[in-house]
Amino acid sequence: MSEQIQETGENAAAGAGTSVHGDIVRLSDYLFEVTYDSYEAAEGMAREYFGKRYKLGACSSVQNGMIRGRNYDWYYDRTSTFVVHVPAAPGRHASVGVAVGQVTPEQVLSGEPHLMYDILPFITLDGMNDQGLVMNVNVIQFGELGSFVMRTEDPSDDMFPLMACRLVLDKAATVQEALELMETMDFYSILNLDEAHFMISGKASAADPTYKTVVVELVPDEQHHYQLNVIEDFVDQKPIMTNFPLTGFDGTEGSLSPHPIGIERYWALSRDFGLGETVPGMLDLMKRAYYTRSYDPYVTPFWYSAHIGPGDGPKYTERGEDDLRGDLAKAGPFQDVVRQNIQKYRTRSRKDRFATWHTVHTSVYDAEALELSLMSQEGSIVYRFDLAGQLED
């Protein structure tokens, strides 16, 4: 049952920009829905807001034909998720997407103004527009591709990676247009903060209606200015992206980066890739990459990469076979970390924000039907949002 929370309002929070949105509707405990008529980013938003307050989560995404599956993983806390609708306007495509706002359900229910409502359109983590163009952003461990600096030093040009999806969904009709738009963006790399890569699917170009998928990664050159590396050839022709770089990855362990976060999720999605040919099958496939499986000691092989990162112990590529099997009967720093994390998961509380992670939402986009199917909080209820119907209205 949906519940109307807040009347149509206009927000103008300092440093965040301005926005005009409709009623906020509650769909479930941590899931809300809202339509934005207009929004505008404030100058320097990337540094002033995202650079100081926002951190990317771990994620998994896969494309099979015209169907995209995507899990967004984040802390098991009281963060609210928003389905964001944007109607078409001059120079802007209609779209539907999902944003995770750093605001609790209680804050939303209060009806009080909040900075997050002006930020929300720009943290669309995954979405699809009226041209069937689908895009999402995933985290990469900082430094896995090498650090980079901006192409310019003008703060007004700042672009935090999370903001890219919104601009592409608004402006691009094809993959070619999306890549051309991304070439104009000046991404802000924040020291010791996670970096990102992007999966984009849609018509290849205005002249070529072939539906294609690319992954875009920011790779520094000799001057440490980033260049866009566009990946079109995927291992076993399976477009899959988790949290390690695909640049240079050929499916062998020797081609992995030192800390390939999410490699086990990658192989889980690859193994059962064929399920994703339909929307129900893709929903089932994405369940197999739920982040909470990282805390299951009986998963074989154990999801090692979720527990060891820089400074925590040996590199993933230097692990021992016993570690890979998750042999928790043995003593050692790896086993200690795993045991602690599993115990935190078993006793998890949403009030202890940094205790553990889970999959906050699963999105499945059908670009042919222009429909989003969504599951929230690793639940079983599927919410459906019809972008095609929105266009008819």
mmCIF file of C-alpha atoms in Angstrom:
data_model
loop_
_atom_site.group_PDB
_atom_site.id
_atom_site.type_symbol
_atom_site.label_atom_id
_atom_site.label_comp_id
_atom_site.label_asym_id
_atom_site.label_seq_id
_atom_site.Cartn_x
_atom_site.Cartn_y
_atom_site.Cartn_z
ATOM 1 C CA MET A 1 0.000 0.000 0.000
ATOM 2 C CA SER A 2 1.420 3.408 -0.945
ATOM 3 C CA GLU A 3 1.317 6.403 1.368
ATOM 4 C CA GLN A 4 1.579 10.078 0.405
ATOM 5 C CA ILE A 5 4.230 11.756 2.527
ATOM 6 C CA GLN A 6 4.960 15.265 1.380
ATOM 7 C CA GLU A 7 3.114 17.821 -0.696
ATOM 8 C CA THR A 8 4.612 19.230 -3.875
ATOM 9 C CA GLY A 9 7.499 21.446 -2.891
ATOM 10 C CA GLU A 10 10.400 23.555 -4.013
ATOM 11 C CA ASN A 11 13.745 23.099 -2.302
ATOM 12 C CA ALA A 12 16.700 25.439 -2.224
ATOM 13 C CA ALA A 13 19.388 24.101 0.088
ATOM 14 C CA ALA A 14 22.698 25.934 0.301
ATOM 15 C CA GLY A 15 25.352 24.367 -1.867
ATOM 16 C CA ALA A 16 22.993 21.768 -3.267
ATOM 17 C CA GLY A 17 21.141 23.530 -6.058
ATOM 18 C CA THR A 18 17.386 23.826 -6.531
ATOM 19 C CA SER A 19 14.645 21.373 -7.399
ATOM 20 C CA VAL A 20 10.891 21.130 -7.817
ATOM 21 C CA HIS A 21 9.323 17.756 -7.102
ATOM 22 C CA GLY A 22 5.914 16.226 -6.620
ATOM 23 C CA ASP A 23 4.493 14.219 -3.744
ATOM 24 C CA ILE A 24 6.813 11.727 -2.088
ATOM 25 C CA VAL A 25 5.011 8.392 -1.915
ATOM 26 C CA ARG A 26 6.007 5.634 0.478
ATOM 27 C CA LEU A 27 5.970 2.183 -1.107
ATOM 28 C CA SER A 28 7.490 0.168 1.756
ATOM 29 C CA ASP A 29 9.548 0.725 4.911
ATOM 30 C CA TYR A 30 12.654 2.006 3.114
ATOM 31 C CA LEU A 31 11.353 2.607 -0.412
ATOM 32 C CA PHE A 32 9.810 5.834 -1.718
ATOM 33 C CA GLU A 33 8.749 7.233 -5.086
ATOM 34 C CA VAL A 34 8.949 10.825 -6.348
ATOM 35 C CA THR A 35 8.695 12.793 -9.601
ATOM 36 C CA TYR A 36 11.008 15.737 -10.300
ATOM 37 C CA ASP A 37 9.822 18.458 -12.643
ATOM 38 C CA SER A 38 13.065 20.420 -12.491
ATOM 39 C CA TYR A 39 16.467 20.404 -10.797
ATOM 40 C CA GLU A 40 19.693 22.331 -11.067
ATOM 41 C CA ALA A 41 23.094 21.564 -9.582
ATOM 42 C CA ALA A 42 24.890 24.221 -7.589
ATOM 43 C CA GLU A 43 28.338 25.319 -8.732
ATOM 44 C CA GLY A 44 30.989 23.198 -7.037
ATOM 45 C CA MET A 45 28.473 20.563 -5.893
ATOM 46 C CA ALA A 46 30.979 17.769 -6.539
ATOM 47 C CA ARG A 47 33.498 19.113 -4.029
ATOM 48 C CA GLU A 48 31.186 20.719 -1.512
ATOM 49 C CA TYR A 49 28.717 17.884 -1.175
ATOM 50 C CA PHE A 50 29.855 14.626 -2.748
ATOM 51 C CA GLY A 51 33.519 15.110 -1.946
ATOM 52 C CA LYS A 52 32.855 15.516 1.766
ATOM 53 C CA ARG A 53 29.718 13.533 2.513
ATOM 54 C CA TYR A 54 29.042 10.801 0.004
ATOM 55 C CA LYS A 55 30.672 7.450 -0.595
ATOM 56 C CA LEU A 56 29.897 4.902 -3.281
ATOM 57 C CA GLY A 57 28.678 1.411 -2.476
ATOM 58 C CA ALA A 58 29.593 -1.987 -3.830
ATOM 59 C CA CYS A 59 27.473 -3.161 -6.751
ATOM 60 C CA SER A 60 26.886 -5.793 -9.418
ATOM 61 C CA SER A 61 25.475 -5.328 -12.915
ATOM 62 C CA VAL A 62 24.912 -7.530 -15.946
ATOM 63 C CA GLN A 63 23.391 -7.015 -19.399
ATOM 64 C CA ASN A 64 21.713 -9.814 -21.355
ATOM 65 C CA GLY A 65 20.227 -8.626 -24.646
ATOM 66 C CA MET A 66 17.986 -5.669 -23.809
ATOM 67 C CA ILE A 67 17.664 -6.556 -20.110
ATOM 68 C CA ARG A 68 19.879 -5.015 -17.406
ATOM 69 C CA GLY A 69 20.175 -6.441 -13.923
ATOM 70 C CA ARG A 70 21.744 -4.367 -11.179
ATOM 71 C CA ASN A 71 22.282 -4.796 -7.429
ATOM 72 C CA TYR A 72 23.211 -1.818 -5.280
ATOM 73 C CA ASP A 73 25.019 -2.831 -2.082
ATOM 74 C CA TRP A 74 25.337 -0.512 0.895
ATOM 75 C CA TYR A 75 25.404 -0.510 4.681
ATOM 76 C CA TYR A 76 22.605 -2.270 6.549
ATOM 77 C CA ASP A 77 21.282 0.967 7.998
ATOM 78 C CA ARG A 78 18.284 3.295 7.860
ATOM 79 C CA THR A 79 19.027 4.833 4.468
ATOM 80 C CA SER A 80 15.987 5.404 2.232
ATOM 81 C CA THR A 81 15.788 4.436 -1.439
ATOM 82 C CA PHE A 82 13.880 6.540 -3.980
ATOM 83 C CA VAL A 83 12.439 5.639 -7.361
ATOM 84 C CA VAL A 84 12.944 8.884 -9.289
ATOM 85 C CA HIS A 85 10.694 9.758 -12.228
ATOM 86 C CA VAL A 86 11.611 12.576 -14.600
ATOM 87 C CA PRO A 87 9.139 13.649 -17.307
ATOM 88 C CA ALA A 88 10.311 14.779 -20.727
ATOM 89 C CA ALA A 89 11.028 18.473 -21.171
ATOM 90 C CA PRO A 90 12.693 20.564 -23.902
ATOM 91 C CA GLY A 91 16.249 19.218 -24.175
ATOM 92 C CA ARG A 92 15.566 16.428 -21.662
ATOM 93 C CA HIS A 93 14.502 12.803 -22.056
ATOM 94 C CA ALA A 94 11.979 11.213 -19.731
ATOM 95 C CA SER A 95 13.491 8.623 -17.406
ATOM 96 C CA VAL A 96 12.997 6.375 -14.420
ATOM 97 C CA GLY A 97 15.804 5.460 -12.056
ATOM 98 C CA VAL A 98 16.806 4.665 -8.509
ATOM 99 C CA ALA A 99 18.611 6.929 -6.049
ATOM 100 C CA VAL A 100 19.813 6.186 -2.528
ATOM 101 C CA GLY A 101 19.491 9.244 -0.323
ATOM 102 C CA GLN A 102 21.237 9.696 2.995
ATOM 103 C CA VAL A 103 17.980 10.376 4.775
ATOM 104 C CA THR A 104 16.004 8.091 7.105
ATOM 105 C CA PRO A 105 12.357 7.096 6.611
ATOM 106 C CA GLU A 106 11.494 9.112 9.712
ATOM 107 C CA GLN A 107 12.993 12.230 8.160
ATOM 108 C CA VAL A 108 11.008 11.670 4.978
ATOM 109 C CA LEU A 109 7.812 11.006 6.919
ATOM 110 C CA SER A 110 8.239 14.245 8.854
ATOM 111 C CA GLY A 111 7.599 16.250 5.684
ATOM 112 C CA GLU A 112 10.356 18.662 6.627
ATOM 113 C CA PRO A 113 12.657 20.129 3.935
ATOM 114 C CA HIS A 114 15.998 18.357 3.585
ATOM 115 C CA LEU A 115 19.177 18.991 1.637
ATOM 116 C CA MET A 116 18.875 15.500 0.162
ATOM 117 C CA TYR A 117 15.839 16.392 -1.950
ATOM 118 C CA ASP A 118 17.960 18.789 -4.014
ATOM 119 C CA ILE A 119 20.767 16.239 -4.337
ATOM 120 C CA LEU A 120 18.534 13.270 -5.133
ATOM 121 C CA PRO A 121 18.205 13.688 -8.928
ATOM 122 C CA PHE A 122 22.004 13.763 -9.203
ATOM 123 C CA ILE A 123 22.528 10.521 -7.308
ATOM 124 C CA THR A 124 20.532 8.402 -9.718
ATOM 125 C CA LEU A 125 22.687 5.296 -9.403
ATOM 126 C CA ASP A 126 20.920 3.419 -12.191
ATOM 127 C CA GLY A 127 18.215 4.361 -14.647
ATOM 128 C CA MET A 128 16.669 4.162 -18.104
ATOM 129 C CA ASN A 129 15.389 6.895 -20.399
ATOM 130 C CA ASP A 130 12.640 7.000 -23.029
ATOM 131 C CA GLN A 131 15.104 5.941 -25.752
ATOM 132 C CA GLY A 132 15.853 2.657 -23.994
ATOM 133 C CA LEU A 133 19.277 3.900 -22.896
ATOM 134 C CA VAL A 134 20.252 2.264 -19.581
ATOM 135 C CA MET A 135 23.157 3.330 -17.370
ATOM 136 C CA ASN A 136 24.493 2.549 -13.922
ATOM 137 C CA VAL A 137 27.606 3.371 -11.912
ATOM 138 C CA ASN A 138 29.606 0.924 -9.753
ATOM 139 C CA VAL A 139 32.484 1.542 -7.370
ATOM 140 C CA ILE A 140 36.118 0.592 -7.987
ATOM 141 C CA GLN A 141 38.554 0.330 -5.076
ATOM 142 C CA PHE A 142 40.612 3.535 -4.944
ATOM 143 C CA GLY A 143 43.887 3.289 -6.850
ATOM 144 C CA GLU A 144 43.101 0.035 -8.671
ATOM 145 C CA LEU A 145 43.387 1.856 -11.995
ATOM 146 C CA GLY A 146 45.837 4.436 -10.703
ATOM 147 C CA SER A 147 44.975 7.867 -9.304
ATOM 148 C CA PHE A 148 44.131 10.735 -11.620
ATOM 149 C CA VAL A 149 43.704 14.488 -11.449
ATOM 150 C CA MET A 150 41.120 16.636 -13.178
ATOM 151 C CA ARG A 151 41.631 17.941 -16.681
ATOM 152 C CA THR A 152 41.068 21.478 -15.420
ATOM 153 C CA GLU A 153 41.164 23.091 -12.002
ATOM 154 C CA ASP A 154 37.962 25.110 -12.354
ATOM 155 C CA PRO A 155 35.592 24.011 -9.544
ATOM 156 C CA SER A 156 32.606 24.974 -11.703
ATOM 157 C CA ASP A 157 33.538 22.093 -14.026
ATOM 158 C CA ASP A 158 33.569 19.478 -11.263
ATOM 159 C CA MET A 159 31.770 16.232 -11.991
ATOM 160 C CA PHE A 160 31.542 13.579 -9.294
ATOM 161 C CA PRO A 161 31.073 10.109 -10.851
ATOM 162 C CA LEU A 162 27.620 9.666 -9.316
ATOM 163 C CA MET A 163 26.351 12.666 -11.263
ATOM 164 C CA ALA A 164 27.129 11.158 -14.673
ATOM 165 C CA CYS A 165 24.052 8.918 -14.882
ATOM 166 C CA ARG A 166 21.658 11.834 -14.502
ATOM 167 C CA LEU A 167 23.275 13.900 -17.235
ATOM 168 C CA VAL A 168 23.513 10.988 -19.653
ATOM 169 C CA LEU A 169 19.908 9.869 -19.090
ATOM 170 C CA ASP A 170 18.706 13.433 -19.600
ATOM 171 C CA LYS A 171 20.682 14.195 -22.752
ATOM 172 C CA ALA A 172 21.718 11.022 -24.620
ATOM 173 C CA ALA A 173 19.610 8.894 -26.961
ATOM 174 C CA THR A 174 22.349 6.466 -28.040
ATOM 175 C CA VAL A 175 25.550 4.930 -26.701
ATOM 176 C CA GLN A 176 27.551 7.153 -29.044
ATOM 177 C CA GLU A 177 25.877 10.270 -27.663
ATOM 178 C CA ALA A 178 26.468 9.038 -24.102
ATOM 179 C CA LEU A 179 30.201 8.589 -24.755
ATOM 180 C CA GLU A 180 30.470 11.980 -26.445
ATOM 181 C CA LEU A 181 28.769 13.569 -23.445
ATOM 182 C CA MET A 182 31.070 11.795 -20.990
ATOM 183 C CA GLU A 183 34.081 13.133 -22.886
ATOM 184 C CA THR A 184 32.952 16.634 -21.910
ATOM 185 C CA MET A 185 32.749 15.816 -18.198
ATOM 186 C CA ASP A 186 35.579 16.712 -15.844
ATOM 187 C CA PHE A 187 35.471 14.055 -13.172
ATOM 188 C CA TYR A 188 36.601 14.968 -9.692
ATOM 189 C CA SER A 189 38.848 12.314 -8.137
ATOM 190 C CA ILE A 190 38.877 12.561 -4.366
ATOM 191 C CA LEU A 191 41.980 11.367 -2.554
ATOM 192 C CA ASN A 192 41.418 8.039 -0.778
ATOM 193 C CA LEU A 193 37.802 7.859 -1.924
ATOM 194 C CA ASP A 194 36.464 5.098 -4.118
ATOM 195 C CA GLU A 195 36.413 5.619 -7.856
ATOM 196 C CA ALA A 196 33.863 4.339 -10.349
ATOM 197 C CA HIS A 197 33.093 2.742 -13.683
ATOM 198 C CA PHE A 198 29.940 2.806 -15.775
ATOM 199 C CA MET A 199 27.861 0.353 -17.829
ATOM 200 C CA ILE A 200 25.853 1.874 -20.677
ATOM 201 C CA SER A 201 23.445 0.053 -23.007
ATOM 202 C CA GLY A 202 21.353 1.398 -25.848
ATOM 203 C CA LYS A 203 21.171 1.916 -29.581
ATOM 204 C CA ALA A 204 24.702 2.139 -30.925
ATOM 205 C CA SER A 205 24.154 5.445 -32.747
ATOM 206 C CA ALA A 206 21.555 7.427 -34.659
ATOM 207 C CA ALA A 207 22.614 5.570 -37.823
ATOM 208 C CA ASP A 208 22.946 2.130 -36.192
ATOM 209 C CA PRO A 209 19.972 0.858 -34.148
ATOM 210 C CA THR A 210 21.880 -2.232 -32.962
ATOM 211 C CA TYR A 211 21.485 -2.536 -29.200
ATOM 212 C CA LYS A 212 24.944 -2.613 -27.642
ATOM 213 C CA THR A 213 26.636 -2.450 -24.248
ATOM 214 C CA VAL A 214 29.876 -0.774 -23.202
ATOM 215 C CA VAL A 215 31.720 -0.290 -19.931
ATOM 216 C CA VAL A 216 33.542 3.000 -19.395
ATOM 217 C CA GLU A 217 36.518 3.303 -17.037
ATOM 218 C CA LEU A 218 38.659 6.327 -16.177
ATOM 219 C CA VAL A 219 42.289 5.395 -16.841
ATOM 220 C CA PRO A 220 45.072 7.922 -16.069
ATOM 221 C CA ASP A 221 47.640 8.780 -18.727
ATOM 222 C CA GLU A 222 51.306 9.642 -18.114
ATOM 223 C CA GLN A 223 50.316 13.089 -16.805
ATOM 224 C CA HIS A 224 47.702 11.445 -14.523
ATOM 225 C CA HIS A 225 44.883 13.047 -16.476
ATOM 226 C CA TYR A 226 42.220 10.442 -17.040
ATOM 227 C CA GLN A 227 41.161 9.107 -20.401
ATOM 228 C CA LEU A 228 37.950 7.216 -21.075
ATOM 229 C CA ASN A 229 38.638 3.553 -21.754
ATOM 230 C CA VAL A 230 35.596 2.143 -23.543
ATOM 231 C CA ILE A 231 35.299 -1.640 -23.240
ATOM 232 C CA GLU A 232 33.154 -3.364 -25.865
ATOM 233 C CA ASP A 233 34.579 -6.892 -25.855
ATOM 234 C CA PHE A 234 33.695 -8.873 -22.743
ATOM 235 C CA VAL A 235 34.935 -12.190 -21.428
ATOM 236 C CA ASP A 236 32.784 -14.933 -22.989
ATOM 237 C CA GLN A 237 30.635 -12.151 -24.544
ATOM 238 C CA LYS A 238 29.029 -11.557 -21.146
ATOM 239 C CA PRO A 239 28.784 -7.881 -20.089
ATOM 240 C CA ILE A 240 29.253 -8.125 -16.319
ATOM 241 C CA MET A 241 30.607 -5.419 -14.009
ATOM 242 C CA THR A 242 31.159 -5.576 -10.250
ATOM 243 C CA ASN A 243 33.822 -3.651 -8.303
ATOM 244 C CA PHE A 244 37.143 -4.411 -9.962
ATOM 245 C CA PRO A 245 38.486 -2.876 -13.181
ATOM 246 C CA LEU A 246 37.683 -4.603 -16.453
ATOM 247 C CA THR A 247 40.545 -2.780 -18.175
ATOM 248 C CA GLY A 248 43.056 -5.515 -18.989
ATOM 249 C CA PHE A 249 40.868 -8.292 -17.531
ATOM 250 C CA ASP A 250 40.750 -11.357 -19.795
ATOM 251 C CA GLY A 251 39.116 -13.834 -17.445
ATOM 252 C CA THR A 252 42.350 -15.167 -15.949
ATOM 253 C CA GLU A 253 43.555 -14.606 -12.401
ATOM 254 C CA GLY A 254 46.791 -13.121 -13.682
ATOM 255 C CA SER A 255 44.864 -10.270 -15.294
ATOM 256 C CA LEU A 256 43.088 -9.272 -12.066
ATOM 257 C CA SER A 257 43.854 -6.060 -10.195
ATOM 258 C CA PRO A 258 45.438 -6.529 -6.722
ATOM 259 C CA HIS A 259 42.126 -6.179 -4.849
ATOM 260 C CA PRO A 260 39.375 -7.399 -7.205
ATOM 261 C CA ILE A 261 36.399 -6.633 -4.992
ATOM 262 C CA GLY A 262 33.385 -8.597 -6.193
ATOM 263 C CA ILE A 263 35.212 -11.196 -8.279
ATOM 264 C CA GLU A 264 33.101 -13.947 -6.720
ATOM 265 C CA ARG A 265 29.904 -12.067 -7.584
ATOM 266 C CA TYR A 266 31.259 -11.693 -11.115
ATOM 267 C CA TRP A 267 31.713 -15.448 -11.496
ATOM 268 C CA ALA A 268 28.312 -16.174 -9.934
ATOM 269 C CA LEU A 269 26.661 -13.948 -12.543
ATOM 270 C CA SER A 270 28.776 -15.410 -15.327
ATOM 271 C CA ARG A 271 28.005 -18.995 -14.367
ATOM 272 C CA ASP A 272 24.225 -18.526 -14.564
ATOM 273 C CA PHE A 273 24.267 -15.717 -17.146
ATOM 274 C CA GLY A 274 21.626 -17.424 -19.314
ATOM 275 C CA LEU A 275 18.948 -16.882 -16.673
ATOM 276 C CA GLY A 276 18.948 -13.172 -17.520
ATOM 277 C CA GLU A 277 17.220 -13.586 -20.874
ATOM 278 C CA THR A 278 13.888 -12.677 -19.236
ATOM 279 C CA VAL A 279 12.917 -10.219 -16.512
ATOM 280 C CA PRO A 280 11.914 -12.955 -13.995
ATOM 281 C CA GLY A 281 15.113 -14.837 -14.822
ATOM 282 C CA MET A 282 17.221 -11.715 -14.335
ATOM 283 C CA LEU A 283 15.597 -11.059 -10.959
ATOM 284 C CA ASP A 284 16.509 -14.607 -9.957
ATOM 285 C CA LEU A 285 20.044 -14.216 -11.272
ATOM 286 C CA MET A 286 20.660 -11.053 -9.263
ATOM 287 C CA LYS A 287 19.624 -12.829 -6.055
ATOM 288 C CA ARG A 288 22.665 -15.048 -6.566
ATOM 289 C CA ALA A 289 24.858 -11.964 -6.181
ATOM 290 C CA TYR A 290 23.216 -10.610 -2.998
ATOM 291 C CA TYR A 291 25.946 -9.101 -0.861
ATOM 292 C CA THR A 292 24.860 -10.998 2.245
ATOM 293 C CA ARG A 293 26.226 -14.189 0.692
ATOM 294 C CA SER A 294 29.614 -12.747 1.649
ATOM 295 C CA TYR A 295 28.812 -13.716 5.237
ATOM 296 C CA ASP A 296 27.882 -17.317 4.478
ATOM 297 C CA PRO A 297 30.808 -19.592 5.465
ATOM 298 C CA TYR A 298 29.247 -22.469 3.515
ATOM 299 C CA VAL A 299 29.420 -20.740 0.120
ATOM 300 C CA THR A 300 32.037 -22.493 -2.018
ATOM 301 C CA PRO A 301 34.359 -20.932 -2.884
ATOM 302 C CA PHE A 302 34.086 -18.476 -0.024
ATOM 303 C CA TRP A 303 33.589 -14.835 -1.089
ATOM 304 C CA TYR A 304 37.070 -13.828 -0.029
ATOM 305 C CA SER A 305 37.322 -10.463 -1.789
ATOM 306 C CA ALA A 306 34.536 -8.889 0.277
ATOM 307 C CA HIS A 307 36.601 -9.198 3.476
ATOM 308 C CA ILE A 308 40.131 -8.180 2.542
ATOM 309 C CA GLY A 309 41.116 -4.780 1.226
ATOM 310 C CA PRO A 310 44.163 -2.497 1.283
ATOM 311 C CA GLY A 311 45.703 -2.451 4.746
ATOM 312 C CA ASP A 312 43.625 -5.397 5.957
ATOM 313 C CA GLY A 313 45.952 -8.214 4.992
ATOM 314 C CA PRO A 314 47.397 -9.970 1.983
ATOM 315 C CA LYS A 315 46.390 -9.025 -1.521
ATOM 316 C CA TYR A 316 43.668 -11.160 -3.032
ATOM 317 C CA THR A 317 46.110 -12.365 -5.681
ATOM 318 C CA GLU A 318 48.508 -13.529 -2.930
ATOM 319 C CA ARG A 319 45.990 -15.512 -0.907
ATOM 320 C CA GLY A 320 46.478 -19.145 -0.025
ATOM 321 C CA GLU A 321 44.165 -21.924 -1.119
ATOM 322 C CA ASP A 322 43.020 -22.485 2.459
ATOM 323 C CA ASP A 323 41.976 -18.840 2.628
ATOM 324 C CA LEU A 324 40.080 -19.147 -0.629
ATOM 325 C CA ARG A 325 38.062 -22.018 0.809
ATOM 326 C CA GLY A 326 37.297 -19.960 3.893
ATOM 327 C CA ASP A 327 38.774 -22.522 6.295
ATOM 328 C CA LEU A 328 37.664 -20.761 9.467
ATOM 329 C CA ALA A 329 39.000 -23.523 11.685
ATOM 330 C CA LYS A 330 42.506 -22.171 11.171
ATOM 331 C CA ALA A 331 44.106 -19.231 12.923
ATOM 332 C CA GLY A 332 45.300 -16.213 11.026
ATOM 333 C CA PRO A 333 44.474 -12.575 10.239
ATOM 334 C CA PHE A 334 42.180 -13.481 7.345
ATOM 335 C CA GLN A 335 40.179 -15.940 9.416
ATOM 336 C CA ASP A 336 39.923 -13.396 12.234
ATOM 337 C CA VAL A 337 38.503 -10.765 9.888
ATOM 338 C CA VAL A 338 36.002 -13.192 8.392
ATOM 339 C CA ARG A 339 34.847 -14.473 11.781
ATOM 340 C CA GLN A 340 34.329 -10.915 13.016
ATOM 341 C CA ASN A 341 32.380 -9.929 9.916
ATOM 342 C CA ILE A 342 30.150 -13.005 10.070
ATOM 343 C CA GLN A 343 29.405 -12.345 13.732
ATOM 344 C CA LYS A 344 28.535 -8.721 12.962
ATOM 345 C CA TYR A 345 26.145 -9.929 10.279
ATOM 346 C CA ARG A 346 24.453 -12.414 12.613
ATOM 347 C CA THR A 347 23.877 -9.714 15.243
ATOM 348 C CA ARG A 348 23.307 -6.851 12.806
ATOM 349 C CA SER A 349 21.250 -3.833 13.724
ATOM 350 C CA ARG A 350 20.214 -0.966 11.475
ATOM 351 C CA LYS A 351 21.280 1.422 14.234
ATOM 352 C CA ASP A 352 24.892 0.244 13.957
ATOM 353 C CA ARG A 353 25.459 1.727 10.538
ATOM 354 C CA PHE A 354 28.958 0.471 9.818
ATOM 355 C CA ALA A 355 28.452 -3.079 11.094
ATOM 356 C CA THR A 356 27.624 -4.887 7.888
ATOM 357 C CA TRP A 357 26.430 -4.603 4.278
ATOM 358 C CA HIS A 358 23.526 -5.941 2.245
ATOM 359 C CA THR A 359 21.875 -5.417 -1.146
ATOM 360 C CA VAL A 360 19.752 -2.301 -0.801
ATOM 361 C CA HIS A 361 17.941 -2.670 -4.110
ATOM 362 C CA THR A 362 17.828 -4.840 -7.210
ATOM 363 C CA SER A 363 16.819 -3.121 -10.444
ATOM 364 C CA VAL A 364 15.939 -4.914 -13.667
ATOM 365 C CA TYR A 365 15.429 -2.698 -16.720
ATOM 366 C CA ASP A 366 13.624 -4.023 -19.795
ATOM 367 C CA ALA A 367 14.686 -1.592 -22.541
ATOM 368 C CA GLU A 368 12.258 -3.065 -25.062
ATOM 369 C CA ALA A 369 9.186 -2.727 -22.825
ATOM 370 C CA LEU A 370 10.561 0.425 -21.103
ATOM 371 C CA GLU A 371 9.798 -1.069 -17.695
ATOM 372 C CA LEU A 372 11.664 -1.147 -14.382
ATOM 373 C CA SER A 373 11.189 -4.074 -11.994
ATOM 374 C CA LEU A 374 12.606 -3.462 -8.524
ATOM 375 C CA MET A 375 13.137 -5.426 -5.326
ATOM 376 C CA SER A 376 14.060 -3.591 -2.122
ATOM 377 C CA GLN A 377 16.170 -4.709 0.852
ATOM 378 C CA GLU A 378 16.690 -8.269 -0.478
ATOM 379 C CA GLY A 379 12.939 -8.746 -0.267
ATOM 380 C CA SER A 380 10.581 -10.821 -2.411
ATOM 381 C CA ILE A 381 8.069 -8.149 -3.484
ATOM 382 C CA VAL A 382 8.646 -6.892 -7.047
ATOM 383 C CA TYR A 383 7.587 -3.300 -7.765
ATOM 384 C CA ARG A 384 7.044 -2.408 -11.428
ATOM 385 C CA PHE A 385 7.310 1.043 -12.986
ATOM 386 C CA ASP A 386 6.127 1.594 -16.536
ATOM 387 C CA LEU A 387 8.124 4.292 -18.322
ATOM 388 C CA ALA A 388 6.177 3.630 -21.528
ATOM 389 C CA GLY A 389 2.935 4.381 -19.704
ATOM 390 C CA GLN A 390 4.465 7.544 -18.290
ATOM 391 C CA LEU A 391 5.185 8.703 -21.843
ATOM 392 C CA GLU A 392 1.575 8.045 -22.890
ATOM 393 C CA ASP A 393 0.326 10.194 -20.027
#
